């Protein structure tokens, strides 16, 4: 046992003596003698210091001095309250006049909160959570999703290329391919994550943002299933009175495709600047998984069918909390963050 251990042990022993003993005056004097007298425990350790390993001697000297000071202060405090027949409890040693240590309290980021809320709703519906890579190959982000090399759909998304073949993913739809490659159907997952697009930074767009992808693959999945799940989700997230509408749209990886709008949360469709006086807010893209996508992962499209959807988290958070500038999410200004 090194002298450092002995110092530690002595401190424990002292703490036990002082707390468990409920010392009366005699017991207190005994403790004091035991530790601080000329032949006491502390003196004993100081005597051993000279023969301690030179490598640890400075550290041990410091620790011993600190212990001595600790014991002296404790005993001083105790001596003030010890008198004949008075019991000393831990509470007697508590100095309520000392000021506390204030510590800063953080808050959950609004995007994290929205992601948690959305994932909770979908996990109640039996979806499991999955995550995929933010840096991915052209194949997963485009090719396997039926967005071919010279397809005009690639113009829909301005891509950050790492190399000719590697991109920062432009959507969470790459997760669809990873999931289907690694698992046999049926599949029922949602996958939240960060995505990147080379867009001009403005109040409504930023070079990175977050999406949640949903994918359900099974036998006999229909567009009615998709609408049912998304309508349920909208009511859970925005409240019972929300209205929804599906507009036909186009994505290379779904057929048919749609976009879903919800009635404006802020003006109850009376018109406001958040919904640009349309009464509707677009929240997601969705559709039935295109047979070409099934083929690229080796699923037989004659057996399996499925739906997918992808929603923008920032957009949901902005609509939910009435935030008008997307850049607020990334600036780390605690005056903003504390409001959630
Ligand atoms: N990936 C599409 C986008 O980023 C959204 C989407 C996901 C559409 C899944 C259909 C199905 O805009």
Tab-separated table of C-alpha atoms and ligand atoms in Angstrom:
chain	number	residue	atom	x	y	z
A	1	UNK	CA	0.000	0.000	0.000
A	2	UNK	CA	1.453	3.378	-0.959
A	3	UNK	CA	1.355	6.398	1.288
A	4	UNK	CA	-1.293	7.874	-1.030
A	5	UNK	CA	-3.589	4.993	-0.166
A	6	UNK	CA	-2.885	5.479	3.518
A	7	UNK	CA	-3.832	9.156	3.230
A	8	UNK	CA	-7.103	8.248	1.507
A	9	UNK	CA	-7.849	5.636	4.081
A	10	UNK	CA	-7.174	8.007	6.930
A	11	UNK	CA	-9.628	10.498	5.514
A	12	UNK	CA	-12.316	7.829	5.284
A	13	UNK	CA	-11.609	6.710	8.805
A	14	UNK	CA	-11.819	10.276	10.072
A	15	UNK	CA	-15.114	10.900	8.268
A	16	UNK	CA	-16.554	7.740	9.768
A	17	UNK	CA	-15.394	8.663	13.271
A	18	UNK	CA	-16.840	12.125	13.041
A	19	UNK	CA	-20.171	11.224	11.485
A	20	UNK	CA	-20.994	7.933	13.148
A	21	UNK	CA	-19.663	8.702	16.573
A	22	UNK	CA	-22.119	11.452	17.577
A	23	UNK	CA	-19.261	12.537	19.825
A	24	UNK	CA	-19.849	13.974	23.243
A	25	UNK	CA	-17.109	16.095	24.658
A	26	UNK	CA	-14.926	13.154	25.699
A	27	UNK	CA	-15.312	11.345	22.443
A	28	UNK	CA	-14.498	14.550	20.594
A	29	UNK	CA	-11.274	15.018	22.582
A	30	UNK	CA	-10.408	11.423	21.826
A	31	UNK	CA	-10.881	11.943	18.088
A	32	UNK	CA	-8.814	15.092	18.217
A	33	UNK	CA	-6.012	13.277	19.996
A	34	UNK	CA	-6.210	10.346	17.640
A	35	UNK	CA	-5.642	12.489	14.573
A	36	UNK	CA	-3.886	15.707	15.481
A	37	UNK	CA	-1.713	15.051	18.533
A	38	UNK	CA	2.056	14.841	18.241
A	39	UNK	CA	1.825	11.070	18.092
A	40	UNK	CA	-1.458	11.077	16.162
A	41	UNK	CA	-2.313	9.587	12.794
A	42	UNK	CA	-1.381	12.651	10.784
A	43	UNK	CA	2.006	12.992	12.437
A	44	UNK	CA	2.533	9.309	11.780
A	45	UNK	CA	1.989	9.786	8.064
A	46	UNK	CA	4.208	12.863	7.934
A	47	UNK	CA	6.929	10.716	9.477
A	48	UNK	CA	6.489	8.149	6.704
A	49	UNK	CA	6.722	10.775	4.023
A	50	UNK	CA	10.519	10.879	4.197
A	51	UNK	CA	10.812	7.254	3.206
A	52	UNK	CA	8.128	7.366	0.505
A	53	UNK	CA	8.936	6.782	-3.181
A	54	UNK	CA	10.508	10.060	-4.429
A	55	UNK	CA	8.240	9.961	-7.475
A	56	UNK	CA	5.093	10.332	-5.450
A	57	UNK	CA	6.521	12.277	-2.541
A	58	UNK	CA	5.506	15.768	-3.771
A	59	UNK	CA	1.957	14.571	-4.508
A	60	UNK	CA	1.735	12.777	-1.176
A	61	UNK	CA	3.038	15.835	0.688
A	62	UNK	CA	0.383	17.982	-0.900
A	63	UNK	CA	-2.383	15.470	-0.191
A	64	UNK	CA	-1.297	15.120	3.409
A	65	UNK	CA	-1.243	18.864	3.956
A	66	UNK	CA	-4.714	19.097	2.493
A	67	UNK	CA	-5.947	16.312	4.735
A	68	UNK	CA	-4.456	18.010	7.748
A	69	UNK	CA	-6.216	21.226	6.857
A	70	UNK	CA	-9.488	19.367	6.207
A	71	UNK	CA	-9.335	17.638	9.594
A	72	UNK	CA	-8.409	20.844	11.414
A	73	UNK	CA	-11.298	22.774	9.885
A	74	UNK	CA	-13.785	19.959	10.606
A	75	UNK	CA	-12.607	19.682	14.202
A	76	UNK	CA	-12.755	23.446	14.691
A	77	UNK	CA	-16.331	23.403	13.514
A	78	UNK	CA	-17.161	20.496	15.760
A	79	UNK	CA	-15.543	21.970	18.834
A	80	UNK	CA	-17.869	24.930	18.556
A	81	UNK	CA	-20.932	22.724	18.918
A	82	UNK	CA	-19.678	19.986	21.205
A	83	UNK	CA	-20.587	20.433	24.819
A	84	UNK	CA	-21.457	18.015	27.602
A	85	UNK	CA	-24.294	15.682	26.624
A	86	UNK	CA	-25.003	17.411	23.348
A	87	UNK	CA	-25.402	15.149	20.407
A	88	UNK	CA	-23.722	16.294	17.221
A	89	UNK	CA	-25.387	15.344	14.002
A	90	UNK	CA	-24.422	15.888	10.406
A	91	UNK	CA	-26.962	18.717	10.302
A	92	UNK	CA	-25.041	20.572	13.020
A	93	UNK	CA	-22.062	20.723	10.737
A	94	UNK	CA	-24.014	22.209	7.879
A	95	UNK	CA	-23.319	25.898	7.351
A	96	UNK	CA	-26.518	27.343	5.938
A	97	UNK	CA	-24.971	30.775	5.614
A	98	UNK	CA	-22.600	29.638	2.851
A	99	UNK	CA	-23.717	30.758	-0.575
A	100	UNK	CA	-24.658	28.032	-3.066
A	101	UNK	CA	-22.878	27.181	-6.293
A	102	UNK	CA	-25.065	28.400	-9.133
A	103	UNK	CA	-24.685	26.338	-12.277
A	104	UNK	CA	-26.043	27.144	-15.741
A	105	UNK	CA	-28.957	25.020	-16.878
A	106	UNK	CA	-29.210	24.134	-20.560
A	107	UNK	CA	-32.357	23.467	-22.545
A	108	UNK	CA	-33.302	20.965	-25.203
A	109	UNK	CA	-32.805	22.335	-28.710
A	110	UNK	CA	-36.139	22.909	-30.485
A	111	UNK	CA	-35.086	20.654	-33.376
A	112	UNK	CA	-34.236	17.830	-30.979
A	113	UNK	CA	-37.602	18.344	-29.319
A	114	UNK	CA	-39.506	18.161	-32.577
A	115	UNK	CA	-37.554	15.057	-33.690
A	116	UNK	CA	-38.362	13.400	-30.358
A	117	UNK	CA	-42.045	14.253	-30.636
A	118	UNK	CA	-42.304	12.980	-34.198
A	119	UNK	CA	-40.410	9.759	-33.508
A	120	UNK	CA	-42.587	9.108	-30.455
A	121	UNK	CA	-45.736	9.356	-32.560
A	122	UNK	CA	-44.397	6.970	-35.204
A	123	UNK	CA	-42.984	4.463	-32.736
A	124	UNK	CA	-46.482	4.231	-31.238
A	125	UNK	CA	-47.601	3.163	-34.714
A	126	UNK	CA	-45.029	0.366	-34.776
A	127	UNK	CA	-42.191	2.063	-36.673
A	128	UNK	CA	-38.664	1.437	-35.463
A	129	UNK	CA	-35.830	3.941	-35.579
A	130	UNK	CA	-32.912	3.693	-37.993
A	131	UNK	CA	-29.945	5.886	-38.865
A	132	UNK	CA	-27.821	6.032	-41.996
A	133	UNK	CA	-24.687	7.812	-43.224
A	134	UNK	CA	-24.615	11.557	-43.927
A	135	UNK	CA	-21.750	11.087	-46.376
A	136	UNK	CA	-22.798	8.549	-48.939
A	137	UNK	CA	-22.148	7.398	-52.448
A	138	UNK	CA	-23.966	8.577	-55.531
A	139	UNK	CA	-25.578	5.134	-55.682
A	140	UNK	CA	-27.467	5.422	-52.373
A	141	UNK	CA	-28.360	9.085	-52.652
A	142	UNK	CA	-29.421	9.028	-56.330
A	143	UNK	CA	-28.912	6.006	-58.516
A	144	UNK	CA	-30.699	3.325	-56.470
A	145	UNK	CA	-33.546	5.798	-55.926
A	146	UNK	CA	-34.135	5.891	-59.652
A	147	UNK	CA	-32.525	9.332	-59.992
A	148	UNK	CA	-30.246	8.422	-62.860
A	149	UNK	CA	-27.040	10.253	-63.834
A	150	UNK	CA	-28.449	12.563	-66.424
A	151	UNK	CA	-31.971	12.647	-65.088
A	152	UNK	CA	-33.321	16.195	-64.822
A	153	UNK	CA	-34.517	15.348	-61.293
A	154	UNK	CA	-30.934	15.885	-60.118
A	155	UNK	CA	-31.465	19.568	-60.731
A	156	UNK	CA	-34.095	19.528	-57.980
A	157	UNK	CA	-31.310	19.312	-55.428
A	158	UNK	CA	-28.065	21.187	-55.453
A	159	UNK	CA	-25.557	18.684	-54.261
A	160	UNK	CA	-22.311	19.032	-52.308
A	161	UNK	CA	-19.912	16.608	-53.957
A	162	UNK	CA	-17.030	15.233	-51.879
A	163	UNK	CA	-15.629	13.372	-54.881
A	164	UNK	CA	-17.236	12.491	-58.208
A	165	UNK	CA	-18.855	9.502	-56.550
A	166	UNK	CA	-19.327	10.645	-52.941
A	167	UNK	CA	-21.858	13.248	-51.794
A	168	UNK	CA	-23.194	14.846	-48.633
A	169	UNK	CA	-26.647	13.298	-48.725
A	170	UNK	CA	-29.287	15.645	-50.069
A	171	UNK	CA	-32.144	13.813	-48.356
A	172	UNK	CA	-32.709	11.023	-45.848
A	173	UNK	CA	-34.077	8.819	-48.655
A	174	UNK	CA	-30.638	7.129	-48.859
A	175	UNK	CA	-31.807	5.316	-45.699
A	176	UNK	CA	-34.491	3.552	-47.728
A	177	UNK	CA	-31.832	1.793	-49.779
A	178	UNK	CA	-29.599	0.937	-46.806
A	179	UNK	CA	-32.562	-0.502	-44.914
A	180	UNK	CA	-33.811	-2.610	-47.797
A	181	UNK	CA	-30.313	-3.829	-48.652
A	182	UNK	CA	-29.702	-4.981	-45.105
A	183	UNK	CA	-33.116	-6.362	-44.179
A	184	UNK	CA	-35.700	-8.606	-45.723
A	185	UNK	CA	-39.250	-7.269	-45.863
A	186	UNK	CA	-41.502	-6.477	-44.079
A	187	UNK	CA	-39.876	-3.197	-43.027
A	188	UNK	CA	-41.372	-0.379	-40.987
A	189	UNK	CA	-38.855	2.317	-40.062
A	190	UNK	CA	-38.360	6.002	-39.620
A	191	UNK	CA	-34.938	7.558	-39.975
A	192	UNK	CA	-34.181	11.079	-38.763
A	193	UNK	CA	-31.004	12.884	-39.729
A	194	UNK	CA	-29.131	15.817	-41.162
A	195	UNK	CA	-29.078	16.553	-44.877
A	196	UNK	CA	-27.153	19.053	-47.002
A	197	UNK	CA	-27.985	21.197	-49.998
A	198	UNK	CA	-25.934	23.794	-51.721
A	199	UNK	CA	-28.507	26.550	-51.500
A	200	UNK	CA	-28.200	30.264	-50.918
A	201	UNK	CA	-28.649	30.965	-47.223
A	202	UNK	CA	-31.807	32.937	-46.516
A	203	UNK	CA	-34.625	33.137	-43.968
A	204	UNK	CA	-36.204	30.010	-45.474
A	205	UNK	CA	-33.251	27.909	-46.548
A	206	UNK	CA	-29.901	26.867	-45.182
A	207	UNK	CA	-27.051	24.709	-46.465
A	208	UNK	CA	-27.948	21.980	-43.977
A	209	UNK	CA	-31.213	20.941	-42.401
A	210	UNK	CA	-32.947	17.884	-40.980
A	211	UNK	CA	-35.444	15.390	-42.314
A	212	UNK	CA	-37.282	12.319	-41.123
A	213	UNK	CA	-37.715	9.533	-43.626
A	214	UNK	CA	-40.428	6.916	-43.294
A	215	UNK	CA	-40.525	3.579	-45.108
A	216	UNK	CA	-43.063	0.799	-44.908
A	217	UNK	CA	-42.725	-2.323	-47.072
A	218	UNK	CA	-45.064	-5.298	-46.851
A	219	UNK	CA	-47.577	-7.207	-48.937
A	220	UNK	CA	-50.615	-5.268	-50.175
A	221	UNK	CA	-49.613	-1.842	-48.881
A	222	UNK	CA	-51.789	0.849	-50.409
A	223	UNK	CA	-51.926	4.608	-50.778
A	224	UNK	CA	-54.870	4.493	-48.347
A	225	UNK	CA	-52.496	3.078	-45.676
A	226	UNK	CA	-50.105	5.950	-46.346
A	227	UNK	CA	-52.839	8.569	-46.039
A	228	UNK	CA	-54.182	6.944	-42.888
A	229	UNK	CA	-50.814	6.996	-41.145
A	230	UNK	CA	-49.982	10.558	-42.207
A	231	UNK	CA	-53.414	11.881	-41.209
A	232	UNK	CA	-53.047	10.242	-37.815
A	233	UNK	CA	-49.589	11.764	-37.471
A	234	UNK	CA	-50.822	15.269	-38.388
A	235	UNK	CA	-53.575	15.144	-35.768
A	236	UNK	CA	-51.171	13.945	-33.088
A	237	UNK	CA	-48.559	16.562	-33.913
A	238	UNK	CA	-50.637	19.619	-34.808
A	239	UNK	CA	-53.812	18.885	-32.844
A	240	UNK	CA	-57.183	17.270	-33.440
A	241	UNK	CA	-58.593	20.070	-35.585
A	242	UNK	CA	-55.893	20.132	-38.216
A	243	UNK	CA	-57.000	19.575	-41.812
A	244	UNK	CA	-54.829	17.828	-44.376
A	245	UNK	CA	-54.716	17.645	-48.148
A	246	UNK	CA	-52.646	15.587	-50.573
A	247	UNK	CA	-51.481	17.201	-53.803
A	248	UNK	CA	-50.151	15.126	-56.709
A	249	UNK	CA	-46.409	15.618	-57.103
A	250	UNK	CA	-43.357	13.965	-58.615
A	251	UNK	CA	-40.411	12.092	-57.094
A	252	UNK	CA	-38.388	9.612	-59.183
A	253	UNK	CA	-38.459	7.044	-56.358
A	254	UNK	CA	-42.213	6.992	-55.721
A	255	UNK	CA	-45.135	6.393	-58.029
A	256	UNK	CA	-47.652	7.848	-57.538
A	257	UNK	CA	-46.173	10.731	-55.549
A	258	UNK	CA	-47.815	13.418	-53.454
A	259	UNK	CA	-47.103	16.315	-51.175
A	260	UNK	CA	-49.074	16.777	-47.999
A	261	UNK	CA	-50.250	20.141	-46.694
A	262	UNK	CA	-51.737	20.894	-43.300
A	263	UNK	CA	-54.109	23.747	-42.505
A	264	UNK	CA	-52.175	26.726	-41.161
A	265	UNK	CA	-51.661	26.353	-37.439
A	266	UNK	CA	-51.420	30.090	-36.877
A	267	UNK	CA	-54.333	31.693	-38.665
A	268	UNK	CA	-56.848	28.799	-38.797
A	269	UNK	CA	-56.795	29.352	-42.544
A	270	UNK	CA	-57.776	33.010	-42.312
A	271	UNK	CA	-54.491	33.942	-43.997
A	272	UNK	CA	-51.230	35.071	-42.431
A	273	UNK	CA	-47.661	35.653	-43.536
A	274	UNK	CA	-46.498	32.242	-42.316
A	275	UNK	CA	-48.763	30.404	-44.794
A	276	UNK	CA	-48.323	33.243	-47.296
A	277	UNK	CA	-52.095	33.807	-47.160
A	278	UNK	CA	-52.875	30.396	-48.681
A	279	UNK	CA	-54.192	28.825	-45.467
A	280	UNK	CA	-52.013	25.741	-46.130
A	281	UNK	CA	-48.505	24.696	-45.142
A	282	UNK	CA	-46.593	22.025	-47.028
A	283	UNK	CA	-44.928	19.583	-44.651
A	284	UNK	CA	-43.795	16.515	-46.563
A	285	UNK	CA	-43.294	14.543	-49.753
A	286	UNK	CA	-44.516	10.964	-50.038
A	287	UNK	CA	-45.679	8.212	-52.345
A	288	UNK	CA	-45.716	4.506	-53.137
A	289	UNK	CA	-42.228	3.023	-53.520
A	290	UNK	CA	-41.405	2.845	-57.233
A	291	UNK	CA	-40.884	-0.721	-58.559
A	292	UNK	CA	-37.506	0.416	-59.950
A	293	UNK	CA	-36.335	1.091	-56.389
A	294	UNK	CA	-37.402	-2.394	-55.292
A	295	UNK	CA	-35.480	-3.848	-58.219
A	296	UNK	CA	-32.303	-1.986	-57.255
A	297	UNK	CA	-32.300	-3.660	-53.827
A	298	UNK	CA	-33.380	-7.079	-55.080
A	299	UNK	CA	-36.982	-7.043	-53.812
A	300	UNK	CA	-39.570	-8.542	-56.127
A	301	UNK	CA	-42.038	-5.739	-56.968
A	302	UNK	CA	-44.684	-8.326	-57.839
A	303	UNK	CA	-44.686	-9.497	-54.219
A	304	UNK	CA	-43.813	-6.413	-52.217
A	305	UNK	CA	-45.352	-2.974	-52.112
A	306	UNK	CA	-44.657	-0.047	-49.847
A	307	UNK	CA	-44.847	3.633	-49.151
A	308	UNK	CA	-42.245	6.237	-48.215
A	309	UNK	CA	-42.392	9.766	-46.951
A	310	UNK	CA	-39.912	12.457	-46.007
A	311	UNK	CA	-40.564	15.562	-43.963
A	312	UNK	CA	-38.462	18.608	-43.142
A	313	UNK	CA	-37.890	19.047	-39.415
A	314	UNK	CA	-37.022	22.737	-39.501
A	315	UNK	CA	-40.200	23.435	-41.408
A	316	UNK	CA	-42.252	21.548	-38.825
A	317	UNK	CA	-40.535	23.354	-35.968
A	318	UNK	CA	-40.987	26.742	-37.632
A	319	UNK	CA	-44.668	26.087	-38.149
A	320	UNK	CA	-45.119	24.721	-34.677
A	321	UNK	CA	-43.375	27.585	-32.874
A	322	UNK	CA	-43.887	30.432	-35.337
A	323	UNK	CA	-40.167	30.843	-36.062
A	324	UNK	CA	-39.662	32.980	-39.128
A	325	UNK	CA	-35.918	32.701	-39.736
A	326	UNK	CA	-34.403	29.242	-40.213
A	327	UNK	CA	-30.939	30.527	-39.300
A	328	UNK	CA	-32.015	30.924	-35.664
A	329	UNK	CA	-31.703	27.140	-35.249
A	330	UNK	CA	-27.995	27.099	-35.955
A	331	UNK	CA	-26.718	30.247	-34.292
A	332	UNK	CA	-26.666	28.883	-30.740
A	333	UNK	CA	-28.089	32.114	-29.286
A	334	UNK	CA	-29.259	31.117	-25.812
A	335	UNK	CA	-31.870	33.886	-25.726
A	336	UNK	CA	-33.555	32.040	-28.588
A	337	UNK	CA	-32.903	28.510	-27.328
A	338	UNK	CA	-34.169	29.213	-23.809
A	339	UNK	CA	-37.668	29.877	-25.124
A	340	UNK	CA	-38.360	26.185	-25.776
B	1	LIG	N1	-36.673	12.851	-50.428
B	1	LIG	C1	-37.732	13.772	-50.764
B	1	LIG	C2	-37.219	15.199	-50.570
B	1	LIG	O1	-36.203	15.383	-49.966
B	1	LIG	C3	-38.960	13.557	-49.909
B	1	LIG	C4	-39.601	12.219	-50.126
B	1	LIG	C5	-39.260	11.139	-49.326
B	1	LIG	C6	-40.556	12.055	-51.103
B	1	LIG	C7	-39.862	9.900	-49.520
B	1	LIG	C8	-41.180	10.852	-51.288
B	1	LIG	C9	-40.829	9.784	-50.511
B	1	LIG	O2	-37.808	16.147	-50.997
